Short mmCIF file of C-alpha atoms in Angstrom, two decimals:
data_model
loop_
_atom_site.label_atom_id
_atom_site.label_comp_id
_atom_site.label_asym_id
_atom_site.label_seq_id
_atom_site.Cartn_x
_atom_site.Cartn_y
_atom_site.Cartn_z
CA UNK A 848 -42.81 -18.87 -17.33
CA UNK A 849 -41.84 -21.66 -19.98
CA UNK A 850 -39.29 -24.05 -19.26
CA UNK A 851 -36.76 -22.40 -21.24
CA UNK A 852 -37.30 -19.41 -19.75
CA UNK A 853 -36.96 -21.30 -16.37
CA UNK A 854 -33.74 -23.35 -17.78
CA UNK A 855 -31.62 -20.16 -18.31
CA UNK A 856 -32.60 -17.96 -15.20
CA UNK A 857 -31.45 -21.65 -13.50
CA UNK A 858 -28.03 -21.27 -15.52
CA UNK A 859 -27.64 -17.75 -14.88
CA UNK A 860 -28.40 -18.56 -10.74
CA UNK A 861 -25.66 -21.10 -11.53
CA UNK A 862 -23.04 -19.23 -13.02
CA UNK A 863 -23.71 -16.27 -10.25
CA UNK A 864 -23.18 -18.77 -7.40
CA UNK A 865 -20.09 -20.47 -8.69
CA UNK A 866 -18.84 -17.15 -9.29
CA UNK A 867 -19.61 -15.77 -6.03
CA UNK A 868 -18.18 -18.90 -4.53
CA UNK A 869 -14.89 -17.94 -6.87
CA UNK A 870 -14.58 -14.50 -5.33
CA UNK A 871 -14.66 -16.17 -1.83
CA UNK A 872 -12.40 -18.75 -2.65
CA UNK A 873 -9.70 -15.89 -3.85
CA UNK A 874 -10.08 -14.05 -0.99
CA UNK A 875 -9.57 -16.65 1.34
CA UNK A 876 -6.68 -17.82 -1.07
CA UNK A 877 -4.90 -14.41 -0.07
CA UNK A 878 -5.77 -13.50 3.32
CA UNK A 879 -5.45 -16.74 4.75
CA UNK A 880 -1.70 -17.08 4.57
CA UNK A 881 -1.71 -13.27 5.86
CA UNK A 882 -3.82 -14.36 9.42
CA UNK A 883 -1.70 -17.44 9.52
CA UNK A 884 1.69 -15.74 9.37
CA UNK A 885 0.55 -13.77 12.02
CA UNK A 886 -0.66 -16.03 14.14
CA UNK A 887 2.40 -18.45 13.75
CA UNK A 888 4.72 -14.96 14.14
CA UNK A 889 3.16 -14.17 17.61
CA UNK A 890 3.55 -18.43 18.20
CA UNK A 891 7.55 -17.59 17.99
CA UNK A 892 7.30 -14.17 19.52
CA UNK A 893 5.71 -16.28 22.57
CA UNK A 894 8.31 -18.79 22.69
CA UNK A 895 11.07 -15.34 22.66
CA UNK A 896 9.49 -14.23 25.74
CA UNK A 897 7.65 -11.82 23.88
CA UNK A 898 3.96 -10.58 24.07
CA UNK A 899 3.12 -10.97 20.56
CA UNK A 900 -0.23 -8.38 20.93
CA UNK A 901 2.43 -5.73 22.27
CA UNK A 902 4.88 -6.12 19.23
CA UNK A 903 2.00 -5.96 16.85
CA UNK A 904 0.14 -2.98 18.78
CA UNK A 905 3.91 -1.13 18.40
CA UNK A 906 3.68 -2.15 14.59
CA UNK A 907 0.54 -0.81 14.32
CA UNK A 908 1.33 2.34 15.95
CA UNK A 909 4.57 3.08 14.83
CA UNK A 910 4.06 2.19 10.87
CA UNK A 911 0.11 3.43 10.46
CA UNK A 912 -1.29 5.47 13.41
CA UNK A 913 1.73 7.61 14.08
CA UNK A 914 2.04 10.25 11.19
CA UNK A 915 5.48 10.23 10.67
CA UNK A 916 5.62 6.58 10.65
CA UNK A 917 2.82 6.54 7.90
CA UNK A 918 4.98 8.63 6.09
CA UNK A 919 7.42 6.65 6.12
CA UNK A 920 5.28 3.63 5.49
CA UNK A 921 4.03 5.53 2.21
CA UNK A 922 7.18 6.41 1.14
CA UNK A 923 8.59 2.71 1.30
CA UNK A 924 6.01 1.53 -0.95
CA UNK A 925 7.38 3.42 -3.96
CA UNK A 926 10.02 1.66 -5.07
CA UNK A 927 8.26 -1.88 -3.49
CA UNK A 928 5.54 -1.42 -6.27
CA UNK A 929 8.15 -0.74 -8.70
CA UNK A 930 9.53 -4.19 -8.15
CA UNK A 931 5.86 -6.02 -7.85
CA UNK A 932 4.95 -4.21 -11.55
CA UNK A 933 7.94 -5.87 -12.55
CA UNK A 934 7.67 -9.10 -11.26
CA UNK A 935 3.60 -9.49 -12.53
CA UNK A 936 4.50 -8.51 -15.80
CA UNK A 937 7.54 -11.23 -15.59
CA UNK A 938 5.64 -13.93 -13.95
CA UNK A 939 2.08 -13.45 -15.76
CA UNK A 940 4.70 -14.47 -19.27
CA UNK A 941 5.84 -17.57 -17.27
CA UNK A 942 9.49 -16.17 -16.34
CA UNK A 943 10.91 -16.41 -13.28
CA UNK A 944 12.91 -13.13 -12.86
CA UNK A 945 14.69 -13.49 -9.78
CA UNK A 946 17.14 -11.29 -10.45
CA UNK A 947 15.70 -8.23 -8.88
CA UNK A 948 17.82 -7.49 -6.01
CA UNK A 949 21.39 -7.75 -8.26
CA UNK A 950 19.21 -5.61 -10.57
CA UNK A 951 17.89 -3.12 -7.79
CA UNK A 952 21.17 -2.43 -6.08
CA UNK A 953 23.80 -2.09 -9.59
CA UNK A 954 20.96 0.52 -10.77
CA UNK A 955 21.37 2.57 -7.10
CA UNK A 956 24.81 2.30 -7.24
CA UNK A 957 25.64 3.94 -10.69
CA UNK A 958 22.60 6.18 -10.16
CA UNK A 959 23.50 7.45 -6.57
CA UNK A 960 27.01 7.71 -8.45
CA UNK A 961 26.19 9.78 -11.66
CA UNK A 962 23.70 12.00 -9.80
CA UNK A 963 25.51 14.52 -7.51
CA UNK A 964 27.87 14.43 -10.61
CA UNK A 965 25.73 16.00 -12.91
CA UNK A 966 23.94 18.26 -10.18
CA UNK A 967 26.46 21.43 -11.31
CA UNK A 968 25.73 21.23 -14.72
CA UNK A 969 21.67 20.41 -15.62
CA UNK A 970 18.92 21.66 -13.99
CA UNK A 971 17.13 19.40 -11.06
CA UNK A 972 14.26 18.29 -12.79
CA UNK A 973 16.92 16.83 -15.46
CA UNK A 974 19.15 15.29 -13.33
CA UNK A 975 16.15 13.10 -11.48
CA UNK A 976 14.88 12.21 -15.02
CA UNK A 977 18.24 11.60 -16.53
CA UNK A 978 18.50 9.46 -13.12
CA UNK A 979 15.03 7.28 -13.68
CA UNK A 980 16.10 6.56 -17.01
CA UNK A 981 19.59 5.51 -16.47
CA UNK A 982 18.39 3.53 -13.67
CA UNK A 983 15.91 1.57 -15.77
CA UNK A 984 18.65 0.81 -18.60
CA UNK A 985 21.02 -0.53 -15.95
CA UNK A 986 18.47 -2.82 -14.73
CA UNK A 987 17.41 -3.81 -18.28
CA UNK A 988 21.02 -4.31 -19.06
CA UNK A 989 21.94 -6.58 -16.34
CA UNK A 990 18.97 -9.05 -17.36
CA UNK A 991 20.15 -9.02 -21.24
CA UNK A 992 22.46 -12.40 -20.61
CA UNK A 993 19.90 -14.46 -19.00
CA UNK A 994 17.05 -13.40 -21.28
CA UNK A 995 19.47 -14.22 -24.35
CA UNK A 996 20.05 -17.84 -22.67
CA UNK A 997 16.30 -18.01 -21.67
CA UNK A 998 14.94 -17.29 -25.20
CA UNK A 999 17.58 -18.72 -27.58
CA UNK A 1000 19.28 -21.76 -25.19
CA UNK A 1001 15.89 -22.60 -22.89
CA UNK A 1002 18.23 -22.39 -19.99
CA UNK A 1003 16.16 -22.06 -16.57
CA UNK A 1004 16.14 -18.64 -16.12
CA UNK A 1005 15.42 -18.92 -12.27
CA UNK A 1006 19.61 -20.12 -12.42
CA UNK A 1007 20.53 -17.46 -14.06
CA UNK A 1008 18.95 -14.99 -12.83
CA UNK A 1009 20.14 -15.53 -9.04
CA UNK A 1010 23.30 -15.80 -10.25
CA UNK A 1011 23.33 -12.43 -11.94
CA UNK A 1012 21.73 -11.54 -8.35
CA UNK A 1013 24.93 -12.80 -6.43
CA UNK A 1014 27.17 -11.01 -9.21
CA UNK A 1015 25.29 -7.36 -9.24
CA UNK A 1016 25.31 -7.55 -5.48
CA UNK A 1017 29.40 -8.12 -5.53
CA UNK A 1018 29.99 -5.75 -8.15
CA UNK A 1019 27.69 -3.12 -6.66
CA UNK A 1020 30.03 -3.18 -3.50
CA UNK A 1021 32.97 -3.18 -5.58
CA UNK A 1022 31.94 0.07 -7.55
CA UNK A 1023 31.13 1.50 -3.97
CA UNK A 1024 34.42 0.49 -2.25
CA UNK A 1025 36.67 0.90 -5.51
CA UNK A 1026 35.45 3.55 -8.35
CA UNK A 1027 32.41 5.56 -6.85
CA UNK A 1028 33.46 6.09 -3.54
CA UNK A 1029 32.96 9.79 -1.89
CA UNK A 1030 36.83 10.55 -0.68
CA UNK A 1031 35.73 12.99 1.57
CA UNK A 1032 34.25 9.87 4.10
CA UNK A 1033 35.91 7.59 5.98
CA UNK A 1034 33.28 4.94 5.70
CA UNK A 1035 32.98 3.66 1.77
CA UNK A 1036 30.02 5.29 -0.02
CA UNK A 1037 29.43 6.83 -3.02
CA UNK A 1038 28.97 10.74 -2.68
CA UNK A 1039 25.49 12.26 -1.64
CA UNK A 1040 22.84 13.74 -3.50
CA UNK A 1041 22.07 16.49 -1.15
CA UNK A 1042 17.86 16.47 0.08
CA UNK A 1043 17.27 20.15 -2.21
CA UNK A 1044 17.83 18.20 -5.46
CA UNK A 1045 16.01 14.89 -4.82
CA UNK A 1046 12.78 13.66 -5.68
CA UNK A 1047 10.35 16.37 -4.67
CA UNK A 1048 8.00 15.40 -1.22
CA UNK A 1049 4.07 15.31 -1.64
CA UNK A 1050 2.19 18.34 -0.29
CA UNK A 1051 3.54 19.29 3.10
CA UNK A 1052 4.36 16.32 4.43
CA UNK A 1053 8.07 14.00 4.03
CA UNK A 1054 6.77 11.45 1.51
CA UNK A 1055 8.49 11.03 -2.02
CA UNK A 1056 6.92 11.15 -5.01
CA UNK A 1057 8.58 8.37 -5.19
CA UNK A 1058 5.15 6.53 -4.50
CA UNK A 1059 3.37 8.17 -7.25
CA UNK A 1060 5.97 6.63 -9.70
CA UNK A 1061 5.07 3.02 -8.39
CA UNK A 1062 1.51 3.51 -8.26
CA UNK A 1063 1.43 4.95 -11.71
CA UNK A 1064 3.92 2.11 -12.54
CA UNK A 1065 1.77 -0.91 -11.25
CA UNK A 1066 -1.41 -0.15 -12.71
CA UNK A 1067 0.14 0.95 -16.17
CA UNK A 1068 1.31 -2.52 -15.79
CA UNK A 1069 -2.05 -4.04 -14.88
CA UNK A 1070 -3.93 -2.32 -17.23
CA UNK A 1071 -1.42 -3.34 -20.16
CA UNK A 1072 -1.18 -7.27 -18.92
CA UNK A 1073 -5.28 -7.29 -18.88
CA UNK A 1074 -6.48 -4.79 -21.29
CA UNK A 1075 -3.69 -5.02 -24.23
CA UNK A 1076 -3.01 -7.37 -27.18
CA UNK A 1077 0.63 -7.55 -26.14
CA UNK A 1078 -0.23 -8.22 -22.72
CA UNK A 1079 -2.80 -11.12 -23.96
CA UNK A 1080 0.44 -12.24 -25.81
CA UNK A 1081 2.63 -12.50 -22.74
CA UNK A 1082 -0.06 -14.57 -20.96
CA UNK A 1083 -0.11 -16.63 -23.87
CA UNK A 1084 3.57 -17.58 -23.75
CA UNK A 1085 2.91 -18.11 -20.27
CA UNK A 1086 0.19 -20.48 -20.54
CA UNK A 1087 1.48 -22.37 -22.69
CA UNK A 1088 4.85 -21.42 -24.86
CA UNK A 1089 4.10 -24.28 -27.63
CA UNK A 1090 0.57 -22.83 -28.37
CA UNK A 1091 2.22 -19.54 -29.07
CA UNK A 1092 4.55 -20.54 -31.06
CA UNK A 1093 1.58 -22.52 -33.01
CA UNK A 1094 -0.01 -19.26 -32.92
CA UNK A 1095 2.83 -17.80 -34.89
CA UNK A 1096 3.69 -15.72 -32.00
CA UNK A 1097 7.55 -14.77 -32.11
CA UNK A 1098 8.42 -16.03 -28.40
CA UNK A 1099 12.26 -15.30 -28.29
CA UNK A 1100 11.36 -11.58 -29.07
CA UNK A 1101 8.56 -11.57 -26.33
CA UNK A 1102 11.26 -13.40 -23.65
CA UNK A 1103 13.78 -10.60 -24.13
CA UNK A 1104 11.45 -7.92 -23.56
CA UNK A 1105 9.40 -9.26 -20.74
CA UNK A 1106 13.02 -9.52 -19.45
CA UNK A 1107 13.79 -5.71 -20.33
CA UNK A 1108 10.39 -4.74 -18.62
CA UNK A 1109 10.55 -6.51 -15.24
CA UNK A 1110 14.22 -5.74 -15.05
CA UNK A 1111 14.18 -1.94 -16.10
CA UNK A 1112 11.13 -1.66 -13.23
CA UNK A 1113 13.84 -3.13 -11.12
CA UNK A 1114 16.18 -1.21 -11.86
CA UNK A 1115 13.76 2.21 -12.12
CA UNK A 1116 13.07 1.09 -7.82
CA UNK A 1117 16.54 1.25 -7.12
CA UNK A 1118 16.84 4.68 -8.49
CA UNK A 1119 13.78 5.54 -6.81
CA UNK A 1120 14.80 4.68 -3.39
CA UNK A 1121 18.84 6.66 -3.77
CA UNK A 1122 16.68 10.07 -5.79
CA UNK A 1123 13.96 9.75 -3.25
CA UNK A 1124 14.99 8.67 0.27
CA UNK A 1125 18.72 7.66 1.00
CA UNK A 1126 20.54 10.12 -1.53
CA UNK A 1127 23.46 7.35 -1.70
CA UNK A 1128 24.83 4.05 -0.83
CA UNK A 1129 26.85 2.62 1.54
CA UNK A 1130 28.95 -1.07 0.98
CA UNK A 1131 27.39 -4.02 2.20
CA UNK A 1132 23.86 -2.03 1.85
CA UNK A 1133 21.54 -4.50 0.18
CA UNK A 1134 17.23 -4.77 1.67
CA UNK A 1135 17.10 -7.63 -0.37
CA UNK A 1136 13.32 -6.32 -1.54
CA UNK A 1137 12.93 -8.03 -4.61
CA UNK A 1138 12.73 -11.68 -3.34
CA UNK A 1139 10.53 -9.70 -0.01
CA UNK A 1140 7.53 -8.72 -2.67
CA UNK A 1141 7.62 -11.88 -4.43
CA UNK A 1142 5.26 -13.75 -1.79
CA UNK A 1143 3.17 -10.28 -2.09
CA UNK A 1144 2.71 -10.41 -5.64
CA UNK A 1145 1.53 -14.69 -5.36
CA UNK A 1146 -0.68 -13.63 -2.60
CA UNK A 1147 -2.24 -10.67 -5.15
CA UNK A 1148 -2.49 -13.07 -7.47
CA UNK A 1149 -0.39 -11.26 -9.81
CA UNK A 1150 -3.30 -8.59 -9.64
CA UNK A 1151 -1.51 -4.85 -9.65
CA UNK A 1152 -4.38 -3.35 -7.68
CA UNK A 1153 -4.39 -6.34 -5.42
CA UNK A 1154 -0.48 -6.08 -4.58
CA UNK A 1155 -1.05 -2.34 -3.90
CA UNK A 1156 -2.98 -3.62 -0.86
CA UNK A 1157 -0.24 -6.02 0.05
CA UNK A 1158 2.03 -3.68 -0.56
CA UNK A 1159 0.64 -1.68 1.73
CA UNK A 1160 0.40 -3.92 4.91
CA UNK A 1161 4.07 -4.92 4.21
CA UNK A 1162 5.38 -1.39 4.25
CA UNK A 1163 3.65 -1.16 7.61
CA UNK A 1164 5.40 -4.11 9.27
CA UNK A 1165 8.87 -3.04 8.07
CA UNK A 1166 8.61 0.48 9.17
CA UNK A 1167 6.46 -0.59 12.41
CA UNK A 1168 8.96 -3.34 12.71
CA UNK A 1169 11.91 -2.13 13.20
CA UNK A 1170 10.30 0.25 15.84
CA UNK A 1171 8.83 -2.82 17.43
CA UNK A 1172 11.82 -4.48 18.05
CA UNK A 1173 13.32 -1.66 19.65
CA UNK A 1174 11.00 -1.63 22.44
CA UNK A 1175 10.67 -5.28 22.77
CA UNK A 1176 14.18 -6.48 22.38
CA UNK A 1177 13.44 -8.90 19.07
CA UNK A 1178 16.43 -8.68 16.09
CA UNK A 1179 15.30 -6.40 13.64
CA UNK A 1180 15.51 -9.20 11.14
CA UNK A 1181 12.14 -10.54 12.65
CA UNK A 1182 9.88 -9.09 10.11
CA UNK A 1183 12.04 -11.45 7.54
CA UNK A 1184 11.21 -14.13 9.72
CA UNK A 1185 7.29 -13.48 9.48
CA UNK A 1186 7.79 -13.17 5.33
CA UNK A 1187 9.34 -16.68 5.74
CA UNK A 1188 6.07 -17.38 7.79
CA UNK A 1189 4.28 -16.69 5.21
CA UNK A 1190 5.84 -18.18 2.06
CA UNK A 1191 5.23 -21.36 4.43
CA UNK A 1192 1.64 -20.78 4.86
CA UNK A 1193 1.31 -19.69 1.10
CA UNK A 1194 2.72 -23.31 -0.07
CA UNK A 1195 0.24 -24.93 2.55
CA UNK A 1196 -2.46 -23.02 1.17
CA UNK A 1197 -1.76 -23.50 -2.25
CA UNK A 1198 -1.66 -27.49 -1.29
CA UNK A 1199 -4.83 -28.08 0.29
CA UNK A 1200 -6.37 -25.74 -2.30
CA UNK A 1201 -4.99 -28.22 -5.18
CA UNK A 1202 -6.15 -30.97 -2.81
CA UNK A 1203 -9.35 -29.74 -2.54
CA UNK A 1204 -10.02 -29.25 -6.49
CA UNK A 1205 -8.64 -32.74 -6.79
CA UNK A 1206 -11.37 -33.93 -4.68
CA UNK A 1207 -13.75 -32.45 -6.26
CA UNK A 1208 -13.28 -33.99 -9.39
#
């Protein structure tokens, strides 16, 4: 073998190892913070008077063993993806959309509204795709004043954006308690769209097709932020927003629709979750899951196939959750508590990561 020869199979060896030792890195990058929530979780759950293996074996049980709770689990994760495509696509372009949850709840509202409205006059099929669609444009909608301030002012969109949160939660409830509410009930919420003339269930079982919607959803979204020019121009503006301008690249136009993407996807989940599972809303209803997936979609590392998986385990703490603290006496806001966890653990991991690389240099 000459030493050329012997030079490049070194390189290659090289290149293998480092990225081998990338892949392990990554991993440990996103499952770290997921073993350390847990442990720290069960920590508290100790300090409750709680047996934190118990609580977790209920979880277990309850939101992946048990059939009906993996149902549920699956059925959860529909409009959850929804909200993860749209928060990759908005953070891989360098926004901060945290406007999810004002964007999620306005789009439930006027869907869970319009729908049994126009049940008497189109077919079903129409009325759930009339439904998606005006879903998505509410969503869109609501994100149209801080995307005009974000590309044309370079006002911090992460101020906007949870004020628009604070306002489409208020005027959500307003709608609900004022204009859209069902005068046949006692207790304000907007009329019901009856189970016949929802989103249709997969196979025999009681999970919405909702899910297919946010699994096609996430990896459309994946494939078009890795595998498309315009997604290599979002990640451009995101790198670095002078270089695309350099590069001739018309930034204000690429703000407003990574704006109109993440928010529409938003805005799609909240119609989602009234045309698939709860068939309307109630006042004061708000999960609050768009600010819940954001630690998912940092520990995926804005990967769509990735934050299926996280997806995934979260969906099966909720639903196990709440059946956990049933039988164990913990508030059913305890699964918040472990998300909080692990936003904690993600900054400490992120820390001695940047540490680390520092040292190495």
């Amino acid at each position: 073998m000459s030493e050329t020869t012997q030079i490049g199979s070194d390189a290659l060896l090289a290149r293998r190892s480092g990225a081998r030792r990338e892949r392990v890195r990554l991993v440990a990058m996103a499952l770290g913070p997921v073993f350390g929530a847990i442990v720290m979780s069960g920590l508290v759950l100790l300090a409750l008077g709680v047996d934190p293996i118990a609580y977790y074996g209920y979880v277990v049980d309850r939101g992946l063993i048990n059939p009906y709770g993996l149902q549920a689990t699956l059925t959860r994760m529909g409009p959850l993806l929804l909200i993860a495509a749209g928060l990759i696509v908005a953070f891989r372009a360098g926004i901060w959309n945290l406007g999810g949850d004002g964007q999620f709840l306005l789009s439930a509202v006027v869907v869970a509204a319009l729908g049994p409205l126009m049940v008497p006059y189109f077919p079903v099929w129409m009325v759930l795709l009339i439904g998606l669609l005006v879903g998505a444009m509410v969503g869109a909608v609501w994100s149209l004043l801080p995307a005009l301030l974000k590309a044309y002012q370079g006002v911090n969109e992460i101020i906007t954006t949870l004020m628009m949160t604070f306002l489409g939660v208020s005027f959500a409830n307003v709608l609900v308690k004022l204009f859209f509410r069902d005068p046949a009930t006692t207790v304000p919420q907007t009329r019901t769209l009856v189970v016949a003339d929802r989103l249709p269930r997969l196979f025999d079982t009681t999970v919405s097709s909702g899910l297919l919607i946010g699994l096609v959803a996430i990896m459309a979204v994946h494939l078009l932020m890795t595998r498309t020019a315009f997604g290599l121009k979002l990640r451009i503006v995101g790198a670095n927003p002078r270089a695309a301008i350099h590069a001739g690249l018309n930034v204000p136009l690429l703000t407003m629709a990574t704006f109109a993407i993440s928010a529409a996807l938003a805005g799609l989940a909240g119609a989602v979750e009234i045309m698939g599972v709860q068939g309307n809303v109630r006042a004061d209803w708000n999960p609050a899951y768009s600010l819940t997936v954001v630690p998912l979609v940092f520990l995926a590392r804005f990967n769509g196939f990735a934050s299926i998986a996280f997806v995934f385990l979260f969906s099966v703490l909720s639903i196990g959750g709440e059946s956990a603290a049933r039988r164990t006496g913990v508030p059913n806001f305890f699964t918040l508590v472990v998300v909080a966890i692990l936003l904690i653990m993600l900054g400490i991991t992120e820390y001695l990561d940047q540490r680390r690389r520092a040292a190495g240099k």
